[in-house]
Every structure is written in C-alpha cells, then in structure tokens.
Coordinates of C-alpha atoms in Angstrom, one line a residue:
Chain S
M1 CA 17.0 45.1 8.5
T2 CA 16.4 46.6 5.1
L3 CA 16.0 44.0 2.4
P4 CA 16.4 44.9 -1.3
L5 CA 13.1 46.1 -2.7
P6 CA 12.1 43.2 -5.0
L7 CA 12.8 40.7 -2.2
R8 CA 10.7 42.8 0.2
K9 CA 7.9 43.0 -2.3
S10 CA 7.8 39.3 -2.7
A11 CA 7.9 38.8 1.1
V12 CA 4.8 41.0 1.4
Y13 CA 3.0 39.1 -1.3
L14 CA 3.9 35.8 0.3
L15 CA 2.6 36.9 3.7
L16 CA -0.5 38.3 2.2
C17 CA -1.2 35.1 0.3
L18 CA -0.7 33.0 3.5
M19 CA -3.1 35.1 5.4
A20 CA -5.6 35.1 2.5
L21 CA -5.4 31.3 2.5
F22 CA -6.2 31.2 6.3
I23 CA -9.2 33.5 5.8
V24 CA -10.5 32.0 2.6
Y25 CA -9.8 28.3 3.1
P26 CA -12.8 27.4 5.4
L27 CA -15.1 29.3 3.0
L28 CA -13.7 27.6 0.0
Y29 CA -13.9 24.3 1.7
T30 CA -17.6 24.9 2.4
F31 CA -18.5 25.9 -1.1
L32 CA -16.5 23.1 -2.7
S33 CA -18.0 20.5 -0.5
V34 CA -21.5 21.5 -1.8
F35 CA -20.6 19.9 -5.1
M36 CA -19.0 16.7 -3.7
T37 CA -20.8 13.4 -3.7
P38 CA -21.3 11.8 -0.2
E39 CA -18.6 9.3 -1.1
E40 CA -16.2 12.0 -1.9
T41 CA -16.7 13.8 1.4
N42 CA -16.1 10.7 3.4
Q43 CA -12.9 9.7 1.6
F44 CA -9.6 9.6 3.4
P45 CA -7.3 11.3 2.5
P46 CA -9.9 14.1 2.1
K47 CA -10.5 15.4 -1.4
L48 CA -9.8 19.0 -2.1
L49 CA -11.8 19.4 -5.3
P50 CA -15.1 17.9 -6.3
S51 CA -14.8 15.8 -9.4
S52 CA -18.1 17.0 -10.9
L53 CA -20.8 19.6 -10.3
Y54 CA -22.9 17.3 -8.2
L55 CA -26.2 18.9 -7.0
G56 CA -27.5 16.1 -4.9
S57 CA -26.6 17.5 -1.6
L58 CA -28.3 20.8 -2.3
E59 CA -31.4 18.8 -3.2
A60 CA -31.0 16.7 -0.1
V61 CA -30.8 19.6 2.2
I62 CA -33.8 21.3 0.7
D63 CA -35.7 18.0 1.1
L64 CA -34.5 17.4 4.6
I65 CA -35.2 20.7 6.3
P66 CA -37.4 23.6 5.2
V67 CA -34.5 25.8 4.2
G68 CA -36.8 28.0 2.1
R69 CA -38.9 28.7 5.2
F70 CA -35.9 29.5 7.3
I71 CA -34.6 31.9 4.7
L72 CA -38.1 33.5 4.4
N73 CA -38.3 33.9 8.2
S74 CA -34.8 35.5 8.4
F75 CA -35.6 37.8 5.5
L76 CA -38.9 38.9 7.1
V77 CA -37.4 39.4 10.5
S78 CA -34.2 41.2 9.3
G79 CA -36.2 43.3 6.9
L80 CA -38.8 44.4 9.6
V81 CA -36.1 45.1 12.1
M82 CA -34.2 47.1 9.5
I83 CA -37.2 49.2 8.5
G84 CA -38.2 49.7 12.2
Q85 CA -34.7 50.9 13.2
L86 CA -34.6 53.2 10.2
I87 CA -37.8 54.8 11.3
T88 CA -37.1 55.1 15.1
A89 CA -33.5 56.1 14.6
S90 CA -34.1 58.8 11.9
L91 CA -36.9 60.4 14.0
A92 CA -34.9 60.4 17.3
A93 CA -31.7 61.6 15.6
Y94 CA -33.7 64.5 14.1
A95 CA -34.9 65.6 17.5
F96 CA -31.3 65.5 18.8
A97 CA -29.8 67.3 15.8
F98 CA -32.3 70.0 15.0
I99 CA -34.9 70.6 17.7
S100 CA -34.0 72.5 20.9
F101 CA -36.0 71.4 23.9
R102 CA -35.5 71.1 27.6
G103 CA -34.0 67.9 28.9
K104 CA -32.2 67.2 25.6
A105 CA -28.9 66.6 27.4
I106 CA -30.5 64.2 29.9
W107 CA -32.2 62.2 27.2
F108 CA -29.0 62.1 25.2
A109 CA -27.2 60.7 28.2
V110 CA -30.0 58.1 28.6
F111 CA -29.6 57.0 25.0
L112 CA -25.9 56.8 25.4
S113 CA -26.1 54.7 28.5
T114 CA -28.4 52.1 26.8
M115 CA -25.4 51.3 24.6
M116 CA -23.6 50.1 27.8
I117 CA -26.3 47.5 28.6
P118 CA -25.2 44.2 27.0
W119 CA -28.2 42.5 25.5
E120 CA -27.4 39.2 27.4
V121 CA -28.0 40.9 30.7
T122 CA -31.6 41.6 29.8
M123 CA -32.4 38.3 28.1
I124 CA -34.0 36.5 31.0
P125 CA -36.7 39.2 31.8
N126 CA -37.2 39.8 28.1
F127 CA -37.8 36.1 27.6
L128 CA -40.3 36.1 30.5
L129 CA -42.0 39.2 29.1
I130 CA -42.3 37.8 25.6
K131 CA -43.6 34.6 27.1
S132 CA -46.2 36.3 29.2
W133 CA -47.5 38.1 26.0
N134 CA -47.7 34.7 24.3
W135 CA -45.2 35.9 21.7
L136 CA -43.0 32.9 21.8
D137 CA -42.6 31.4 18.3
T138 CA -44.0 34.5 16.6
Y139 CA -42.6 37.2 14.3
P140 CA -43.4 40.0 16.8
G141 CA -41.4 38.2 19.4
L142 CA -38.4 38.0 17.1
V143 CA -38.8 41.6 15.8
F144 CA -40.1 43.9 18.5
P145 CA -37.2 43.9 21.1
F146 CA -34.8 45.1 18.4
L147 CA -36.8 47.9 16.8
A148 CA -34.8 50.7 18.4
S149 CA -31.0 51.1 18.8
A150 CA -28.9 53.9 20.2
F151 CA -26.2 53.1 17.7
G152 CA -28.5 54.0 14.9
V153 CA -29.6 57.2 16.5
F154 CA -25.9 58.3 16.9
L155 CA -24.9 57.3 13.4
L156 CA -27.8 59.3 11.8
R157 CA -27.4 62.3 14.2
Q158 CA -23.8 62.4 13.0
F159 CA -24.9 62.5 9.4
Y160 CA -27.6 65.1 10.1
L161 CA -25.1 67.4 11.8
Q162 CA -22.9 67.4 8.7
L163 CA -25.6 68.9 6.6
P164 CA -24.9 72.6 6.0
K165 CA -26.4 74.9 8.7
E166 CA -27.5 77.4 6.1
L167 CA -29.9 74.9 4.7
F168 CA -31.8 74.8 8.0
E169 CA -31.8 78.6 8.3
A170 CA -33.0 79.0 4.8
A171 CA -35.8 76.4 5.2
K172 CA -36.9 78.1 8.4
M173 CA -37.0 81.5 6.6
D174 CA -39.3 79.9 4.0
G175 CA -41.6 78.9 6.8
C176 CA -40.8 75.3 6.3
G177 CA -41.8 73.4 9.4
H178 CA -39.9 70.6 11.1
L179 CA -42.1 67.9 9.6
R180 CA -41.5 69.1 6.1
Y181 CA -37.9 69.8 6.6
F182 CA -37.4 66.3 8.0
A183 CA -39.3 64.5 5.2
N184 CA -38.3 66.7 2.2
I185 CA -34.8 67.8 2.9
V186 CA -33.1 65.8 5.8
L187 CA -34.1 62.3 4.8
P188 CA -33.3 62.6 1.1
L189 CA -29.9 64.2 1.9
S190 CA -28.9 61.6 4.4
R191 CA -29.5 58.6 2.1
P192 CA -25.9 57.4 2.5
G193 CA -26.3 57.3 6.2
L194 CA -29.6 55.5 6.0
A195 CA -28.1 53.0 3.6
T196 CA -25.2 52.4 6.0
L197 CA -27.6 51.8 8.9
A198 CA -29.8 49.5 6.8
V199 CA -27.0 47.2 5.7
Y200 CA -25.5 47.1 9.2
V201 CA -28.8 46.3 10.9
F202 CA -29.9 43.8 8.3
L203 CA -26.6 41.8 8.5
N204 CA -26.7 41.9 12.3
T205 CA -30.2 40.7 12.5
W206 CA -29.7 38.0 9.9
N207 CA -26.7 36.7 12.0
M208 CA -28.5 36.8 15.3
Y209 CA -28.3 33.5 17.2
L210 CA -29.1 33.6 20.9
W211 CA -32.5 35.3 20.9
P212 CA -34.1 33.2 18.1
L213 CA -32.6 30.1 19.8
L214 CA -34.5 31.1 23.0
I215 CA -37.9 32.0 21.7
T216 CA -38.5 29.7 18.7
N217 CA -39.4 26.0 19.2
T218 CA -41.1 25.0 16.0
A219 CA -39.4 24.4 12.6
E220 CA -41.8 26.9 10.9
M221 CA -40.5 29.8 13.0
R222 CA -36.8 29.0 13.0
T223 CA -34.4 31.5 11.4
V224 CA -31.5 30.4 9.2
Q225 CA -28.9 30.5 11.9
I226 CA -30.8 28.2 14.2
G227 CA -31.9 25.9 11.3
V228 CA -28.3 25.5 10.1
S229 CA -27.0 24.7 13.6
M230 CA -29.8 22.2 14.1
L231 CA -28.6 20.4 11.0
Q232 CA -25.3 19.7 12.7
F233 CA -27.0 18.3 15.9
E234 CA -28.8 15.6 14.0
E235 CA -26.6 12.7 13.4
F236 CA -25.6 13.1 9.9
T237 CA -22.7 11.2 8.3
A238 CA -23.0 13.2 5.1
W239 CA -21.2 16.5 5.8
N240 CA -21.9 17.8 2.4
I241 CA -25.5 18.1 3.3
V242 CA -24.7 20.2 6.4
L243 CA -22.2 22.3 4.4
S244 CA -24.7 22.8 1.6
G245 CA -27.1 24.2 4.2
V246 CA -24.3 26.5 5.5
A247 CA -23.5 27.6 1.9
L248 CA -27.2 28.5 1.3
V249 CA -27.3 30.6 4.5
L250 CA -24.0 32.3 3.7
L251 CA -24.9 33.2 0.2
P252 CA -27.3 36.2 1.0
S253 CA -24.8 37.7 3.5
L254 CA -21.9 37.3 1.1
L255 CA -24.0 39.0 -1.6
L256 CA -24.7 41.8 0.8
I257 CA -21.0 42.2 1.5
V258 CA -20.2 42.4 -2.2
L259 CA -22.9 44.9 -2.9
G260 CA -22.9 46.9 0.3
L261 CA -19.3 46.8 1.5
K262 CA -18.9 50.6 1.3
Q263 CA -22.0 51.2 3.4
L264 CA -21.0 48.6 5.9
V265 CA -17.5 49.9 6.3
R266 CA -18.9 53.3 7.0
G267 CA -21.2 51.8 9.7
L268 CA -18.5 49.7 11.3
T269 CA -16.0 52.5 11.5
A270 CA -18.5 55.1 12.7
G271 CA -17.4 54.4 16.3
A272 CA -13.7 54.0 15.7
V273 CA -12.8 56.9 13.6
K274 CA -13.8 60.0 15.5
G275 CA -17.5 60.6 15.8
Chain Y
M1 CA -39.5 81.3 -5.4
N2 CA -41.4 81.1 -2.2
S3 CA -38.9 83.2 -0.3
S4 CA -39.0 86.1 -2.8
A5 CA -42.8 86.5 -2.1
Q6 CA -42.3 86.5 1.6
N7 CA -39.4 88.9 1.6
A8 CA -41.3 91.4 -0.5
P9 CA -42.3 94.5 1.5
A10 CA -45.7 94.2 3.1
P11 CA -48.6 95.8 1.2
A12 CA -49.4 99.3 2.4
V13 CA -52.8 98.3 3.7
T14 CA -51.4 96.3 6.6
P15 CA -49.1 98.3 8.7
A16 CA -45.6 96.8 8.9
S17 CA -45.7 96.6 12.6
S18 CA -48.9 94.4 12.9
Y19 CA -47.5 92.2 10.1
K20 CA -44.4 91.7 12.2
A21 CA -46.5 91.0 15.3
V22 CA -48.5 88.3 13.4
R23 CA -45.3 86.7 12.3
A24 CA -43.8 86.8 15.8
K25 CA -46.9 85.2 17.2
K26 CA -46.8 82.5 14.6
R27 CA -43.2 81.9 15.5
S28 CA -43.7 81.7 19.2
L29 CA -46.5 79.3 18.5
S30 CA -44.3 77.0 16.6
R31 CA -41.6 77.4 19.2
L32 CA -44.1 76.3 21.9
K33 CA -44.8 73.2 19.8
E34 CA -41.1 72.4 19.4
P35 CA -40.6 70.4 22.6
A36 CA -43.8 68.5 22.0
L37 CA -42.5 67.6 18.5
A38 CA -39.1 66.6 19.9
Y39 CA -40.7 64.2 22.3
L40 CA -43.0 62.9 19.6
F41 CA -39.9 62.1 17.5
L42 CA -38.2 60.5 20.5
A43 CA -41.2 58.6 21.8
P44 CA -40.8 55.4 19.7
S45 CA -37.2 54.9 20.8
I46 CA -37.8 55.8 24.4
L47 CA -40.8 53.4 24.6
L48 CA -38.8 50.6 23.1
F49 CA -35.7 51.2 25.2
G50 CA -37.9 51.4 28.3
L51 CA -39.7 48.2 27.5
F52 CA -36.9 46.0 26.3
L53 CA -33.8 47.4 27.9
L54 CA -34.3 49.5 31.0
Y55 CA -37.3 47.7 32.5
P56 CA -35.6 44.3 31.9
L57 CA -32.5 45.6 33.5
M58 CA -34.4 46.6 36.6
R59 CA -36.3 43.3 36.5
S60 CA -32.9 41.4 36.3
L61 CA -31.8 43.2 39.5
Y62 CA -35.1 42.3 41.1
L63 CA -35.1 38.7 40.1
S64 CA -31.5 38.2 41.3
L65 CA -32.8 38.6 44.8
F66 CA -35.4 35.8 44.5
L67 CA -35.8 32.2 43.8
T68 CA -38.3 31.4 41.0
D69 CA -40.3 28.4 39.9
P70 CA -39.7 26.9 36.5
R71 CA -42.3 29.1 34.9
G72 CA -40.5 32.2 36.0
H73 CA -42.8 33.1 38.9
I74 CA -41.3 34.4 42.1
A75 CA -41.1 31.6 44.7
A76 CA -39.1 33.1 47.6
Y77 CA -37.2 36.2 48.6
V78 CA -33.6 35.3 49.4
G79 CA -31.8 38.6 49.5
F80 CA -28.2 38.4 48.4
D81 CA -28.1 34.6 48.9
N82 CA -28.0 34.1 45.1
F83 CA -24.8 36.2 44.9
R84 CA -23.3 34.7 48.0
Q85 CA -23.9 31.3 46.5
L86 CA -22.3 32.3 43.3
L87 CA -19.2 33.7 44.9
T88 CA -18.6 30.4 46.8
S89 CA -19.4 28.2 43.8
S90 CA -16.4 26.8 42.1
S91 CA -18.2 26.4 38.7
F92 CA -19.0 30.1 38.7
W93 CA -15.3 31.0 39.3
S94 CA -14.3 28.5 36.7
S95 CA -16.6 30.0 34.1
L96 CA -15.2 33.5 35.0
A97 CA -11.7 32.1 34.5
V98 CA -12.7 30.5 31.2
T99 CA -14.2 33.8 30.0
G100 CA -11.0 35.6 31.0
K101 CA -8.8 33.1 29.2
F102 CA -10.9 33.2 26.1
A103 CA -10.6 37.0 26.1
L104 CA -6.9 36.9 26.7
I105 CA -6.4 34.7 23.6
T106 CA -8.9 36.2 21.2
V107 CA -8.4 39.9 21.9
P108 CA -4.6 40.2 21.4
G109 CA -4.6 37.4 18.8
G110 CA -7.3 39.1 16.8
L111 CA -5.6 42.5 17.1
L112 CA -2.3 41.2 16.0
L113 CA -3.7 39.4 13.0
G114 CA -5.7 42.5 12.1
L115 CA -2.7 44.7 12.4
I116 CA -0.6 42.6 10.2
M117 CA -3.3 42.1 7.6
S118 CA -4.2 45.8 7.4
A119 CA -0.6 47.0 7.4
L120 CA 0.3 44.7 4.5
A121 CA -2.9 45.3 2.6
H122 CA -2.5 49.1 3.0
S123 CA 0.8 49.0 1.0
R124 CA 0.9 50.6 -2.4
L125 CA 1.7 47.4 -4.2
K126 CA -0.3 46.2 -7.2
G127 CA -3.4 44.1 -6.7
M128 CA -4.1 45.1 -3.1
W129 CA -7.8 45.4 -3.7
I130 CA -8.0 41.6 -4.1
F131 CA -6.5 41.1 -0.6
Q132 CA -8.6 43.9 0.9
F133 CA -11.7 42.2 -0.5
I134 CA -10.7 38.7 0.7
F135 CA -9.9 40.1 4.2
S136 CA -13.3 41.7 4.4
L137 CA -15.2 38.5 3.5
P138 CA -15.5 37.2 7.1
L139 CA -17.9 40.2 7.8
A140 CA -20.5 38.0 6.2
L141 CA -20.0 35.2 8.8
S142 CA -22.4 34.5 11.6
V143 CA -21.5 32.6 14.7
S144 CA -23.5 29.6 13.7
T145 CA -22.2 29.3 10.1
S146 CA -18.6 29.7 11.3
A147 CA -19.0 27.2 14.1
V148 CA -20.6 24.6 11.8
I149 CA -17.8 25.0 9.2
W150 CA -15.1 24.6 11.8
M151 CA -16.8 21.7 13.4
M152 CA -16.1 19.9 10.1
L153 CA -12.5 21.1 10.0
F154 CA -12.0 20.0 13.6
H155 CA -13.4 16.5 13.0
P156 CA -11.0 14.0 14.7
T157 CA -10.7 11.5 11.8
L158 CA -12.1 13.1 8.7
G159 CA -11.3 16.8 9.4
M160 CA -8.8 18.8 7.4
F161 CA -6.7 19.9 10.4
N162 CA -5.8 16.4 11.5
Y163 CA -5.2 15.5 7.8
F164 CA -2.7 18.3 7.5
L165 CA -1.1 17.3 10.8
D166 CA -0.8 13.8 9.5
L167 CA 0.9 15.0 6.3
A168 CA 3.4 16.9 8.4
G169 CA 4.0 13.8 10.5
F170 CA 2.3 14.9 13.7
P171 CA -0.1 12.8 15.8
A172 CA -3.8 13.7 15.5
V173 CA -5.3 16.2 18.0
Q174 CA -8.7 15.9 19.6
W175 CA -9.5 19.6 18.9
L176 CA -12.8 19.8 20.6
T177 CA -12.9 16.9 23.1
D178 CA -9.5 17.4 24.7
P179 CA -9.8 19.8 27.7
K180 CA -6.3 21.1 26.8
W181 CA -7.2 22.1 23.3
A182 CA -10.9 22.9 23.2
L183 CA -10.8 26.5 24.4
L184 CA -7.8 27.2 22.1
S185 CA -9.6 25.6 19.1
I186 CA -12.7 27.7 19.8
S187 CA -10.5 30.8 20.2
V188 CA -8.8 30.3 16.8
M189 CA -12.2 29.9 15.2
T190 CA -13.4 33.1 16.9
I191 CA -10.3 35.0 15.7
W192 CA -11.1 33.9 12.2
M193 CA -14.7 34.9 12.5
N194 CA -13.9 38.4 13.8
S195 CA -11.0 39.0 11.5
G196 CA -13.2 40.9 8.9
F197 CA -14.3 43.5 11.5
N198 CA -10.8 44.0 12.9
F199 CA -9.4 44.4 9.4
I200 CA -11.9 46.9 8.3
V201 CA -11.6 49.1 11.3
L202 CA -7.8 49.0 11.4
L203 CA -7.5 49.6 7.6
S204 CA -9.7 52.7 7.7
G205 CA -7.6 53.9 10.7
L206 CA -4.5 53.5 8.5
Q207 CA -6.1 55.2 5.6
G208 CA -6.8 58.2 7.9
I209 CA -3.1 58.7 8.6
P210 CA -1.7 61.3 6.2
E211 CA 0.7 60.1 3.5
D212 CA 3.5 62.5 4.4
M213 CA 3.9 60.7 7.7
Y214 CA 5.1 57.7 5.7
D215 CA 7.2 59.8 3.4
S216 CA 9.0 61.7 6.2
A217 CA 9.8 58.4 7.9
K218 CA 11.3 57.1 4.6
V219 CA 13.5 60.2 4.3
D220 CA 14.8 59.4 7.7
G221 CA 15.9 56.0 6.3
A222 CA 13.7 54.0 8.7
G223 CA 12.8 50.5 7.5
P224 CA 9.2 49.5 7.0
V225 CA 8.8 47.6 10.2
R226 CA 10.4 50.3 12.3
T227 CA 8.4 53.0 10.7
F228 CA 5.2 51.0 11.5
V229 CA 6.1 50.3 15.1
R230 CA 7.6 53.7 15.9
I231 CA 5.4 56.1 13.9
I232 CA 2.3 54.5 12.6
L233 CA 1.3 52.5 15.6
P234 CA 1.2 55.5 18.0
L235 CA -0.9 57.4 15.5
L236 CA -3.2 54.4 15.2
S237 CA -3.6 54.0 19.0
P238 CA -7.1 55.5 19.3
V239 CA -8.4 52.9 16.8
V240 CA -6.4 50.1 18.4
F241 CA -7.8 51.1 21.8
F242 CA -11.4 51.3 20.5
L243 CA -11.0 47.8 19.0
T244 CA -9.5 46.4 22.2
V245 CA -12.5 47.5 24.2
V246 CA -15.0 46.4 21.7
S247 CA -13.4 43.0 21.3
L248 CA -13.1 42.6 25.0
I249 CA -16.8 43.3 25.5
G250 CA -17.5 40.9 22.6
A251 CA -15.4 38.2 24.2
F252 CA -17.4 38.5 27.4
Q253 CA -20.6 38.1 25.4
A254 CA -19.5 35.0 23.5
F255 CA -22.0 32.2 23.4
G256 CA -22.9 30.6 20.1
Q257 CA -19.6 29.0 19.2
M258 CA -19.5 27.2 22.6
H259 CA -23.2 26.2 22.3
I260 CA -22.6 24.6 18.9
L261 CA -19.1 23.2 19.2
T262 CA -18.7 21.9 22.7
K263 CA -21.8 22.6 24.9
G264 CA -19.4 24.1 27.4
G265 CA -17.4 20.9 27.7
P266 CA -15.2 19.0 28.0
A267 CA -15.3 19.2 31.8
G268 CA -16.4 22.8 31.7
S269 CA -13.2 23.9 29.9
T270 CA -15.2 26.1 27.4
E271 CA -18.1 27.1 29.6
V272 CA -18.0 30.9 29.4
L273 CA -20.2 33.3 31.5
V274 CA -23.0 33.7 29.0
Y275 CA -23.2 30.0 28.5
S276 CA -23.5 29.6 32.3
I277 CA -26.3 32.1 32.3
Y278 CA -28.1 30.3 29.5
K279 CA -27.7 26.9 31.2
E280 CA -28.9 28.2 34.6
A281 CA -31.9 30.0 33.2
F282 CA -33.0 28.1 30.2
V283 CA -31.8 24.5 31.0
N284 CA -32.2 24.4 34.8
Y285 CA -35.0 27.0 34.8
Q286 CA -33.3 28.9 37.7
F287 CA -34.2 32.4 36.6
G288 CA -33.2 34.0 40.0
T289 CA -29.6 32.7 40.1
G290 CA -29.4 33.2 36.3
S291 CA -30.3 36.8 36.8
A292 CA -27.6 37.1 39.5
M293 CA -25.0 35.9 37.0
A294 CA -26.3 38.3 34.4
I295 CA -25.9 41.2 36.9
V296 CA -22.3 40.1 37.4
L297 CA -21.8 40.2 33.7
F298 CA -23.4 43.6 33.6
V299 CA -21.0 45.0 36.2
L300 CA -17.9 43.5 34.5
I301 CA -18.9 45.0 31.2
M302 CA -19.7 48.3 32.9
I303 CA -16.2 48.4 34.4
L304 CA -14.7 47.8 30.9
T305 CA -16.8 50.5 29.4
L306 CA -15.8 53.0 32.1
I307 CA -12.2 52.2 31.6
Q308 CA -12.7 53.0 28.0
F309 CA -14.2 56.4 28.8
T310 CA -11.6 57.4 31.3
L311 CA -8.5 56.1 29.6
V312 CA -9.4 57.2 26.2
E313 CA -8.8 60.8 27.0
K314 CA -5.5 60.3 28.8
K315 CA -3.4 57.5 27.5
V316 CA -4.2 57.5 23.8
H317 CA -2.3 59.6 21.3
Y318 CA -4.6 61.7 19.1
Q319 CA -3.4 63.5 16.1

C-alpha cells in the first residue's frame, strides 16, 4: 500500500497531531483549569477555556495547604539526595574505572546485583529501621536511604572509561596521585555525565511517592507529591483548587524537562543503548 | 612543565641507579596504598547499600518466618506458615492475577504507543522537533500528579471523558467504580504517564540505526510500513527488549495510581501486589506476612531479570 507522497505526509501529520492531543490534553486541561473560576469548573457541559485570567484558585490553594513548605521540603530532599549520589557514585565509579585492587570483580558483581533488588521488597525493614532511629518525619529519614545508587556508579564509570587512556598515563608520569587526578582531571572532564546523573536523580526523588507516604505524618514534613494527593482526599467540590496544586507541583519538573532534556535523555538511554 | 623537569637526566651527584631505586620504592608505596584508596572510595556506597538494601533484604527474609506485633517486634516463629497461608489465600492469588493483567495491558500497550510515536516523530518531515518535545513532556509527570489529573478526567458526572462519550451518543461509564472498567482506566492512565520514557528510549534507538538502512530499503521499493516492520524493527529489537523488561518490572512495582484512584477497589479489582504488601504491613500492621509477600515479589522480579540476562544474548538481533 503505497500512497502518493503528499497524502502520506498529511496522514503522518494527522496521526502525530492525534497522539500529541492524547499526550498534551490532560496537561492542558490542568493548566487551563487553574485560571477558571469555581463556577466555570462545575459547569456542564464542561468549559474548555477559562474566560479570564482568574487567580483565585492559586490563592486558595496557597491558603489551604502549605504548598510553599511542601515545595521547600521536596527541593531540600531532592537536592540533598542528588548531591549525595553525585559524591558516592563519582567516588565508587573512580575506584572501578581507574584503580586496580583485589576483589574488584566481586564488588562489581555486588553493585550490579543491588540493581535487581526492587525497593518495595526492602521497604518494611527500612521503615522499621528508620522508626527505631526515631527518624520518622525527619529529613534524614527521607534522604539517607537513597544516597547511593548502583545506577549512578555504572553511568559515571561508563563516562570515566571513555576518557582517553593517555591522559591517565601522562598524569601518572607526572607523579599525579589518584586524589589529584580524580579531583583535577576526571571530575571536570566528566561534567556532562555528572549533569546527567544530577537531573535524573533530582527528578526521580522529586517524584517519589511511596517512601514519603510511609514515613511522613505531619503537614510540615510532607513532600509535594504527598501534599498534592492529600488535596484530592479531602472533600473538595472545587477542582480548580486541586488542579492548581497539581500545576504548582508540575511546574518545577516541567521546567527541568525544558532545561535539562538533553541530560535526561542521556541518563534514560544509558541502559538501553549499549553500555 | 612539570614533566620536563622530571624527565631531565638526574644530576651527576646522585648515581642514576639509586635515583631509580628511590622512584621504584615510591611507586611500590603508592601501589600498596592503591587497594586502601579503592576501598575508601567504595566505602560510602558499600555502607549505604549494606544498611538500606542488603541488610533489609535479609531482614525481610527473616521477618517472613515470624509473626509480629503492631510495633514490628517479633511475636512468634511460624516457619513457612506465612507462605503456606499466602498460597492458599484467594486474595493473594487475586492480587497476583490483577498484577499480571495490569502488566499485560500496560506493557504491550505502552510499547505499541511508543513505537508509533517514535517512528512517526523520527521521520524527516518539517516541524518534528515540536512533536518530539510534546512526546517528551510526560517525563515530568509523577504518579501522584498524573493520578490526580486523571481522577478529574474520570469523574462520573463532570469529567471530560463522560462528556465526550455523551457528545458521541454513548452512555456514561463509571471509570473507577465499575469493576469491569477500573483496571483498564488505571492502565490507560499508566500508559499515558510512562509514554515519555518509552518514547525517548525508542527514539534514541531509532536514531542509532544508520541512515543507509532506510535508503537501501527505499531502493528496494518497500513501503514505509513494510520497511519499518521488516527492517527497522529487527534492528531495534535490543531496545524493545530492554524496554519490555524495564516496563514489566515497573508494572510489578505499581502502587501510587491505585492508592490515589481506587484504593485497590472496587472489590479488589485493582489491588496489585505492592498495594497488598502496603495494606498488610502499614494498614493491618502484619509485618511478618507483609514481608512474605515482599519476598514473593522479589522472586518474581528476580525471575524477570534473569530472563533478561539469559535471553538478551540469544534471541535479540544486535547490529
């Protein structure tokens, strides 16, 4: 079935537009609802476009729940986990890439096998452990279990291994030790890799749901994801308030997508396209 | 600059041989230090993995053999009774079946959508960057934001879906409260939520296929659909396979969308495995039986991962 070219082109565009509509419609709906008045959202048939730039629901959601606090919590937790993983992963990856030591293969296998343990399997003992340390409802409880990841180690190791070998030889000839080589040469040269890991980890932590749900009880410690889902549990008739909350939570991650798409793509495809 | 100084011949005062010996000694010293340094670099990761991953895994195994009190303290050793009880409980089998069904809808559905999106957006037509950008947007979504948005869309009287159905002349559907529809509704939402990831991975797979593959297919006079199915798809198979396994494991870990949209209902029709674990441990405070379920989940995911490792070498076409 070979159609004439112009017809084929328009068929492709039509299909693309239909799929784009499916993808973008729920998001558009969310952001348009933010500017609708409560009456407009409860109308039937539903309105597609707000009639004015109404800001009342944004004000209402900020009054109703401590959105600012949720966003601060999420930024702190995501930022700390990101920094922590950058440190632990860049160090471990260096050991695997540049230092020869006995037991390297075994430790590498151990790191690899940790990727096979789904986090949900360990959540009960982790919860009991954090509870016994009195870390429920605290930042350390939200941050510490996620400070290391095998994925980060493999991603950065891959980056390190792509650095030219001669560099390492030359540095060694100059009497440059591992510490200096790591800090002055390897880290600056693998900035793209570090950026990839940073964007990936930040977004994943920002979007985390189950763990913060388990270990936070008070409103002051909730992250945005829990805060926003709590909005929906309370009996609201005004959806635009709930959707305004969702829009506020989505905004930082959408911004991150726009600014860091390249880094993110590299991180996501690290596993798929030969590593 | 540094190197020229070191490479210069040693001054006559010190015999060359002793200079060499000093250097060798220095070198062996630093080599002795190497393993220590390696372990120093690995230590933070090893410590954290041990504390929050390996120890809890062992602890899960241990707990699965006991009954606990609501505070998580061991109450009685029951051996494999927790597992025996699970295997004879109809609700456990039902949650396994729901998990399987959920995977069977979301994994092929997500793959198909991703394949069509990436194949079309990879064409050399004008303006593709707009579509590539739009299709990447769902990467920003989290499970809770997606679920809350779709909760509104699924609303029985005021939601957009029933409004559109009404426009088309169909009766309204109880998307989330009808046991026939609830799992399907959640699956469609999940496919939407994951579409960004699938798209990105498949698109970069397509971009890795050399252009001349397309050109040679064109010379042979094959149509675009046939070219894609016969030539491109086999070349893409490693990526498709990777995505299949990753999405399968993801489907087995699904929780948030059920927790927000249906609480596992109606009549358990959306109660997936992780939701059962959550309920058992954090609603009923049965940490022992909850751990037994978690071990079952671990074994299932382990099997899937092993299949990935063994099959990936054999069945999949690499370039």
